[in-house]
């Protein structure tokens, strides 16, 4: 069992009040608000808010606290399962600090590559989509680097820049 917890919260906000109970106005003349988080009374309703987890991992280098958390789960069980998976990965030595999955990383990478030829871009998209059908994608091994090409894709680029065509 993972070390951590699950909780439900939502994005409802309420006006921030000063000591006199008056709304605090920000520099733009708008009332400041704060999220109710897990204190929202509507959270008793099944369809209000989403489930989150947080996992307590051993401190990182330099005593850096590591408490990965994530939300958007429909049920507490889903949040628990995801937390357990993360925990297991951490026990297996995978760097779980990065919140970005490889799938997210590749999507972000692809979205930026508007410089590619249409065919090439399409080929990469197809490649990425096929990677994403893997049941347990590993996490991003390191931060993205300029000119990065996902493994295997750079090797067979021909003059047209189209993967695998020759
Ligand atoms: Zn709420």
JSON list of C-alpha atoms and ligand atoms in Angstrom, two decimals:
[
{"chain": "A", "resi": 1, "resn": "UNK", "atom": "CA", "xyz": [0.00, 0.00, 0.00]},
{"chain": "A", "resi": 2, "resn": "UNK", "atom": "CA", "xyz": [1.27, 3.44, -0.90]},
{"chain": "A", "resi": 3, "resn": "UNK", "atom": "CA", "xyz": [2.14, 6.05, 1.66]},
{"chain": "A", "resi": 4, "resn": "UNK", "atom": "CA", "xyz": [-0.16, 9.02, 1.12]},
{"chain": "A", "resi": 5, "resn": "UNK", "atom": "CA", "xyz": [-3.84, 9.69, 0.76]},
{"chain": "A", "resi": 6, "resn": "UNK", "atom": "CA", "xyz": [-6.75, 10.43, -1.51]},
{"chain": "A", "resi": 7, "resn": "UNK", "atom": "CA", "xyz": [-9.18, 13.30, -1.19]},
{"chain": "A", "resi": 8, "resn": "UNK", "atom": "CA", "xyz": [-11.91, 15.01, -3.10]},
{"chain": "A", "resi": 9, "resn": "UNK", "atom": "CA", "xyz": [-11.87, 18.63, -4.10]},
{"chain": "A", "resi": 10, "resn": "UNK", "atom": "CA", "xyz": [-13.35, 21.04, -6.61]},
{"chain": "A", "resi": 11, "resn": "UNK", "atom": "CA", "xyz": [-12.58, 24.36, -8.20]},
{"chain": "A", "resi": 12, "resn": "UNK", "atom": "CA", "xyz": [-15.33, 26.36, -6.52]},
{"chain": "A", "resi": 13, "resn": "UNK", "atom": "CA", "xyz": [-14.17, 29.72, -5.24]},
{"chain": "A", "resi": 14, "resn": "UNK", "atom": "CA", "xyz": [-15.34, 32.19, -2.63]},
{"chain": "A", "resi": 15, "resn": "UNK", "atom": "CA", "xyz": [-14.44, 35.85, -2.14]},
{"chain": "A", "resi": 16, "resn": "UNK", "atom": "CA", "xyz": [-11.51, 36.51, 0.13]},
{"chain": "A", "resi": 17, "resn": "UNK", "atom": "CA", "xyz": [-12.59, 38.61, 3.07]},
{"chain": "A", "resi": 18, "resn": "UNK", "atom": "CA", "xyz": [-10.57, 40.98, 5.19]},
{"chain": "A", "resi": 19, "resn": "UNK", "atom": "CA", "xyz": [-10.71, 41.18, 8.99]},
{"chain": "A", "resi": 20, "resn": "UNK", "atom": "CA", "xyz": [-13.95, 43.19, 8.80]},
{"chain": "A", "resi": 21, "resn": "UNK", "atom": "CA", "xyz": [-15.66, 40.66, 6.58]},
{"chain": "A", "resi": 22, "resn": "UNK", "atom": "CA", "xyz": [-15.36, 42.88, 3.51]},
{"chain": "A", "resi": 23, "resn": "UNK", "atom": "CA", "xyz": [-14.28, 41.44, 0.14]},
{"chain": "A", "resi": 24, "resn": "UNK", "atom": "CA", "xyz": [-10.62, 42.14, -0.68]},
{"chain": "A", "resi": 25, "resn": "UNK", "atom": "CA", "xyz": [-10.23, 43.94, -4.01]},
{"chain": "A", "resi": 26, "resn": "UNK", "atom": "CA", "xyz": [-7.17, 43.35, -6.16]},
{"chain": "A", "resi": 27, "resn": "UNK", "atom": "CA", "xyz": [-5.22, 45.91, -8.22]},
{"chain": "A", "resi": 28, "resn": "UNK", "atom": "CA", "xyz": [-7.64, 45.50, -11.12]},
{"chain": "A", "resi": 29, "resn": "UNK", "atom": "CA", "xyz": [-10.66, 46.31, -9.00]},
{"chain": "A", "resi": 30, "resn": "UNK", "atom": "CA", "xyz": [-11.85, 42.71, -8.93]},
{"chain": "A", "resi": 31, "resn": "UNK", "atom": "CA", "xyz": [-12.62, 40.86, -5.72]},
{"chain": "A", "resi": 32, "resn": "UNK", "atom": "CA", "xyz": [-9.93, 38.37, -4.79]},
{"chain": "A", "resi": 33, "resn": "UNK", "atom": "CA", "xyz": [-11.12, 34.80, -4.58]},
{"chain": "A", "resi": 34, "resn": "UNK", "atom": "CA", "xyz": [-9.76, 31.60, -3.13]},
{"chain": "A", "resi": 35, "resn": "UNK", "atom": "CA", "xyz": [-10.55, 28.00, -3.93]},
{"chain": "A", "resi": 36, "resn": "UNK", "atom": "CA", "xyz": [-12.65, 26.16, -1.42]},
{"chain": "A", "resi": 37, "resn": "UNK", "atom": "CA", "xyz": [-10.71, 23.02, -2.20]},
{"chain": "A", "resi": 38, "resn": "UNK", "atom": "CA", "xyz": [-11.80, 20.13, -0.06]},
{"chain": "A", "resi": 39, "resn": "UNK", "atom": "CA", "xyz": [-13.92, 22.41, 2.16]},
{"chain": "A", "resi": 40, "resn": "UNK", "atom": "CA", "xyz": [-16.68, 22.89, -0.41]},
{"chain": "A", "resi": 41, "resn": "UNK", "atom": "CA", "xyz": [-20.03, 21.73, 1.03]},
{"chain": "A", "resi": 42, "resn": "UNK", "atom": "CA", "xyz": [-21.15, 20.53, -2.39]},
{"chain": "A", "resi": 43, "resn": "UNK", "atom": "CA", "xyz": [-18.50, 17.81, -2.34]},
{"chain": "A", "resi": 44, "resn": "UNK", "atom": "CA", "xyz": [-20.96, 15.53, -0.61]},
{"chain": "A", "resi": 45, "resn": "UNK", "atom": "CA", "xyz": [-22.65, 15.28, -3.96]},
{"chain": "A", "resi": 46, "resn": "UNK", "atom": "CA", "xyz": [-21.40, 12.42, -6.06]},
{"chain": "A", "resi": 47, "resn": "UNK", "atom": "CA", "xyz": [-20.92, 14.40, -9.25]},
{"chain": "A", "resi": 48, "resn": "UNK", "atom": "CA", "xyz": [-19.24, 17.42, -7.70]},
{"chain": "A", "resi": 49, "resn": "UNK", "atom": "CA", "xyz": [-15.47, 17.79, -7.81]},
{"chain": "A", "resi": 50, "resn": "UNK", "atom": "CA", "xyz": [-12.93, 15.10, -8.62]},
{"chain": "A", "resi": 51, "resn": "UNK", "atom": "CA", "xyz": [-10.74, 12.75, -6.65]},
{"chain": "A", "resi": 52, "resn": "UNK", "atom": "CA", "xyz": [-7.07, 13.50, -6.04]},
{"chain": "A", "resi": 53, "resn": "UNK", "atom": "CA", "xyz": [-4.21, 11.56, -4.62]},
{"chain": "A", "resi": 54, "resn": "UNK", "atom": "CA", "xyz": [-0.96, 12.56, -3.04]},
{"chain": "A", "resi": 55, "resn": "UNK", "atom": "CA", "xyz": [1.90, 10.21, -2.43]},
{"chain": "A", "resi": 56, "resn": "UNK", "atom": "CA", "xyz": [4.60, 10.64, 0.17]},
{"chain": "A", "resi": 57, "resn": "UNK", "atom": "CA", "xyz": [7.90, 9.63, -1.37]},
{"chain": "A", "resi": 58, "resn": "UNK", "atom": "CA", "xyz": [11.25, 9.69, 0.39]},
{"chain": "A", "resi": 59, "resn": "UNK", "atom": "CA", "xyz": [12.91, 13.10, 0.20]},
{"chain": "A", "resi": 60, "resn": "UNK", "atom": "CA", "xyz": [14.99, 13.71, -2.89]},
{"chain": "A", "resi": 61, "resn": "UNK", "atom": "CA", "xyz": [18.56, 15.01, -3.11]},
{"chain": "A", "resi": 62, "resn": "UNK", "atom": "CA", "xyz": [19.16, 17.95, -0.79]},
{"chain": "A", "resi": 63, "resn": "UNK", "atom": "CA", "xyz": [16.14, 17.04, 1.33]},
{"chain": "A", "resi": 64, "resn": "UNK", "atom": "CA", "xyz": [13.74, 18.12, -1.39]},
{"chain": "A", "resi": 65, "resn": "UNK", "atom": "CA", "xyz": [10.22, 17.12, -0.41]},
{"chain": "A", "resi": 66, "resn": "UNK", "atom": "CA", "xyz": [8.52, 14.87, -2.90]},
{"chain": "A", "resi": 67, "resn": "UNK", "atom": "CA", "xyz": [4.75, 14.79, -2.66]},
{"chain": "A", "resi": 68, "resn": "UNK", "atom": "CA", "xyz": [3.41, 14.19, -6.15]},
{"chain": "A", "resi": 69, "resn": "UNK", "atom": "CA", "xyz": [-0.30, 14.83, -6.41]},
{"chain": "A", "resi": 70, "resn": "UNK", "atom": "CA", "xyz": [-2.79, 14.58, -9.20]},
{"chain": "A", "resi": 71, "resn": "UNK", "atom": "CA", "xyz": [-6.51, 15.05, -9.65]},
{"chain": "A", "resi": 72, "resn": "UNK", "atom": "CA", "xyz": [-9.26, 14.52, -12.14]},
{"chain": "A", "resi": 73, "resn": "UNK", "atom": "CA", "xyz": [-10.21, 10.99, -11.10]},
{"chain": "A", "resi": 74, "resn": "UNK", "atom": "CA", "xyz": [-13.88, 10.11, -11.17]},
{"chain": "A", "resi": 75, "resn": "UNK", "atom": "CA", "xyz": [-13.77, 7.77, -8.23]},
{"chain": "A", "resi": 76, "resn": "UNK", "atom": "CA", "xyz": [-11.69, 7.34, -5.11]},
{"chain": "A", "resi": 77, "resn": "UNK", "atom": "CA", "xyz": [-10.67, 3.90, -6.31]},
{"chain": "A", "resi": 78, "resn": "UNK", "atom": "CA", "xyz": [-9.27, 5.31, -9.54]},
{"chain": "A", "resi": 79, "resn": "UNK", "atom": "CA", "xyz": [-7.24, 7.83, -7.56]},
{"chain": "A", "resi": 80, "resn": "UNK", "atom": "CA", "xyz": [-6.00, 5.07, -5.26]},
{"chain": "A", "resi": 81, "resn": "UNK", "atom": "CA", "xyz": [-5.03, 2.84, -8.16]},
{"chain": "A", "resi": 82, "resn": "UNK", "atom": "CA", "xyz": [-3.09, 5.66, -9.82]},
{"chain": "A", "resi": 83, "resn": "UNK", "atom": "CA", "xyz": [-1.37, 6.49, -6.54]},
{"chain": "A", "resi": 84, "resn": "UNK", "atom": "CA", "xyz": [-0.41, 2.86, -6.06]},
{"chain": "A", "resi": 85, "resn": "UNK", "atom": "CA", "xyz": [0.98, 2.68, -9.58]},
{"chain": "A", "resi": 86, "resn": "UNK", "atom": "CA", "xyz": [3.07, 5.78, -9.01]},
{"chain": "A", "resi": 87, "resn": "UNK", "atom": "CA", "xyz": [4.26, 4.34, -5.71]},
{"chain": "A", "resi": 88, "resn": "UNK", "atom": "CA", "xyz": [5.26, 1.09, -7.37]},
{"chain": "A", "resi": 89, "resn": "UNK", "atom": "CA", "xyz": [7.14, 2.96, -10.07]},
{"chain": "A", "resi": 90, "resn": "UNK", "atom": "CA", "xyz": [8.98, 4.97, -7.45]},
{"chain": "A", "resi": 91, "resn": "UNK", "atom": "CA", "xyz": [9.94, 1.76, -5.65]},
{"chain": "A", "resi": 92, "resn": "UNK", "atom": "CA", "xyz": [11.23, 0.51, -8.99]},
{"chain": "A", "resi": 93, "resn": "UNK", "atom": "CA", "xyz": [13.57, 3.48, -9.25]},
{"chain": "A", "resi": 94, "resn": "UNK", "atom": "CA", "xyz": [11.68, 5.46, -11.87]},
{"chain": "A", "resi": 95, "resn": "UNK", "atom": "CA", "xyz": [11.84, 9.21, -11.54]},
{"chain": "A", "resi": 96, "resn": "UNK", "atom": "CA", "xyz": [8.22, 10.04, -10.85]},
{"chain": "A", "resi": 97, "resn": "UNK", "atom": "CA", "xyz": [8.89, 13.66, -10.00]},
{"chain": "A", "resi": 98, "resn": "UNK", "atom": "CA", "xyz": [8.04, 14.87, -13.44]},
{"chain": "A", "resi": 99, "resn": "UNK", "atom": "CA", "xyz": [4.32, 15.31, -13.76]},
{"chain": "A", "resi": 100, "resn": "UNK", "atom": "CA", "xyz": [4.47, 14.89, -17.49]},
{"chain": "A", "resi": 101, "resn": "UNK", "atom": "CA", "xyz": [3.98, 11.47, -19.02]},
{"chain": "A", "resi": 102, "resn": "UNK", "atom": "CA", "xyz": [5.78, 10.48, -22.20]},
{"chain": "A", "resi": 103, "resn": "UNK", "atom": "CA", "xyz": [2.46, 10.73, -24.01]},
{"chain": "A", "resi": 104, "resn": "UNK", "atom": "CA", "xyz": [2.03, 14.31, -22.86]},
{"chain": "A", "resi": 105, "resn": "UNK", "atom": "CA", "xyz": [5.63, 15.09, -23.67]},
{"chain": "A", "resi": 106, "resn": "UNK", "atom": "CA", "xyz": [5.31, 13.71, -27.19]},
{"chain": "A", "resi": 107, "resn": "UNK", "atom": "CA", "xyz": [2.07, 15.59, -27.79]},
{"chain": "A", "resi": 108, "resn": "UNK", "atom": "CA", "xyz": [3.73, 18.80, -26.67]},
{"chain": "A", "resi": 109, "resn": "UNK", "atom": "CA", "xyz": [6.76, 18.06, -28.81]},
{"chain": "A", "resi": 110, "resn": "UNK", "atom": "CA", "xyz": [4.60, 17.31, -31.84]},
{"chain": "A", "resi": 111, "resn": "UNK", "atom": "CA", "xyz": [2.47, 20.42, -31.44]},
{"chain": "A", "resi": 112, "resn": "UNK", "atom": "CA", "xyz": [5.58, 22.57, -31.62]},
{"chain": "A", "resi": 113, "resn": "UNK", "atom": "CA", "xyz": [6.97, 20.97, -34.77]},
{"chain": "A", "resi": 114, "resn": "UNK", "atom": "CA", "xyz": [5.08, 23.10, -37.24]},
{"chain": "A", "resi": 115, "resn": "UNK", "atom": "CA", "xyz": [8.33, 23.40, -39.19]},
{"chain": "A", "resi": 116, "resn": "UNK", "atom": "CA", "xyz": [8.02, 19.83, -40.46]},
{"chain": "A", "resi": 117, "resn": "UNK", "atom": "CA", "xyz": [6.62, 18.89, -43.81]},
{"chain": "A", "resi": 118, "resn": "UNK", "atom": "CA", "xyz": [3.00, 17.82, -43.66]},
{"chain": "A", "resi": 119, "resn": "UNK", "atom": "CA", "xyz": [3.76, 14.21, -44.54]},
{"chain": "A", "resi": 120, "resn": "UNK", "atom": "CA", "xyz": [6.53, 14.02, -41.98]},
{"chain": "A", "resi": 121, "resn": "UNK", "atom": "CA", "xyz": [4.37, 15.53, -39.32]},
{"chain": "A", "resi": 122, "resn": "UNK", "atom": "CA", "xyz": [1.60, 13.08, -40.11]},
{"chain": "A", "resi": 123, "resn": "UNK", "atom": "CA", "xyz": [4.08, 10.21, -39.90]},
{"chain": "A", "resi": 124, "resn": "UNK", "atom": "CA", "xyz": [5.26, 11.35, -36.50]},
{"chain": "A", "resi": 125, "resn": "UNK", "atom": "CA", "xyz": [1.70, 11.70, -35.28]},
{"chain": "A", "resi": 126, "resn": "UNK", "atom": "CA", "xyz": [0.97, 8.17, -36.37]},
{"chain": "A", "resi": 127, "resn": "UNK", "atom": "CA", "xyz": [4.11, 6.96, -34.63]},
{"chain": "A", "resi": 128, "resn": "UNK", "atom": "CA", "xyz": [3.20, 8.78, -31.42]},
{"chain": "A", "resi": 129, "resn": "UNK", "atom": "CA", "xyz": [-0.33, 7.42, -31.49]},
{"chain": "A", "resi": 130, "resn": "UNK", "atom": "CA", "xyz": [1.04, 3.91, -31.77]},
{"chain": "A", "resi": 131, "resn": "UNK", "atom": "CA", "xyz": [3.39, 4.45, -28.83]},
{"chain": "A", "resi": 132, "resn": "UNK", "atom": "CA", "xyz": [0.47, 5.63, -26.76]},
{"chain": "A", "resi": 133, "resn": "UNK", "atom": "CA", "xyz": [-1.30, 2.34, -27.11]},
{"chain": "A", "resi": 134, "resn": "UNK", "atom": "CA", "xyz": [1.41, 0.79, -24.90]},
{"chain": "A", "resi": 135, "resn": "UNK", "atom": "CA", "xyz": [-0.15, -0.21, -21.58]},
{"chain": "A", "resi": 136, "resn": "UNK", "atom": "CA", "xyz": [2.48, 1.37, -19.32]},
{"chain": "A", "resi": 137, "resn": "UNK", "atom": "CA", "xyz": [4.45, 4.15, -20.95]},
{"chain": "A", "resi": 138, "resn": "UNK", "atom": "CA", "xyz": [7.66, 5.02, -19.13]},
{"chain": "A", "resi": 139, "resn": "UNK", "atom": "CA", "xyz": [8.03, 8.54, -17.85]},
{"chain": "A", "resi": 140, "resn": "UNK", "atom": "CA", "xyz": [10.03, 11.21, -19.57]},
{"chain": "A", "resi": 141, "resn": "UNK", "atom": "CA", "xyz": [13.65, 10.25, -19.00]},
{"chain": "A", "resi": 142, "resn": "UNK", "atom": "CA", "xyz": [14.99, 13.82, -19.16]},
{"chain": "A", "resi": 143, "resn": "UNK", "atom": "CA", "xyz": [13.87, 17.31, -20.09]},
{"chain": "A", "resi": 144, "resn": "UNK", "atom": "CA", "xyz": [13.21, 17.91, -23.79]},
{"chain": "A", "resi": 145, "resn": "UNK", "atom": "CA", "xyz": [16.20, 19.01, -25.80]},
{"chain": "A", "resi": 146, "resn": "UNK", "atom": "CA", "xyz": [16.21, 21.20, -28.92]},
{"chain": "A", "resi": 147, "resn": "UNK", "atom": "CA", "xyz": [16.20, 19.03, -32.00]},
{"chain": "A", "resi": 148, "resn": "UNK", "atom": "CA", "xyz": [14.98, 15.98, -30.14]},
{"chain": "A", "resi": 149, "resn": "UNK", "atom": "CA", "xyz": [13.52, 13.24, -32.25]},
{"chain": "A", "resi": 150, "resn": "UNK", "atom": "CA", "xyz": [11.81, 10.30, -30.56]},
{"chain": "A", "resi": 151, "resn": "UNK", "atom": "CA", "xyz": [13.86, 7.11, -30.79]},
{"chain": "A", "resi": 152, "resn": "UNK", "atom": "CA", "xyz": [13.84, 5.31, -34.16]},
{"chain": "A", "resi": 153, "resn": "UNK", "atom": "CA", "xyz": [12.33, 8.24, -35.98]},
{"chain": "A", "resi": 154, "resn": "UNK", "atom": "CA", "xyz": [15.48, 10.09, -36.87]},
{"chain": "A", "resi": 155, "resn": "UNK", "atom": "CA", "xyz": [17.26, 7.11, -38.34]},
{"chain": "A", "resi": 156, "resn": "UNK", "atom": "CA", "xyz": [15.30, 6.51, -41.48]},
{"chain": "A", "resi": 157, "resn": "UNK", "atom": "CA", "xyz": [14.55, 10.05, -42.53]},
{"chain": "A", "resi": 158, "resn": "UNK", "atom": "CA", "xyz": [15.16, 10.43, -46.24]},
{"chain": "A", "resi": 159, "resn": "UNK", "atom": "CA", "xyz": [15.39, 13.60, -48.27]},
{"chain": "A", "resi": 160, "resn": "UNK", "atom": "CA", "xyz": [11.69, 14.19, -47.84]},
{"chain": "A", "resi": 161, "resn": "UNK", "atom": "CA", "xyz": [12.04, 13.77, -44.13]},
{"chain": "A", "resi": 162, "resn": "UNK", "atom": "CA", "xyz": [9.43, 11.05, -44.20]},
{"chain": "A", "resi": 163, "resn": "UNK", "atom": "CA", "xyz": [10.03, 8.24, -41.74]},
{"chain": "A", "resi": 164, "resn": "UNK", "atom": "CA", "xyz": [10.42, 4.77, -43.15]},
{"chain": "A", "resi": 165, "resn": "UNK", "atom": "CA", "xyz": [9.92, 5.56, -46.80]},
{"chain": "A", "resi": 166, "resn": "UNK", "atom": "CA", "xyz": [13.29, 4.61, -48.00]},
{"chain": "B", "resi": 1, "resn": "LIG", "atom": "ZN1", "xyz": [-17.38, 22.94, -5.01]}
]
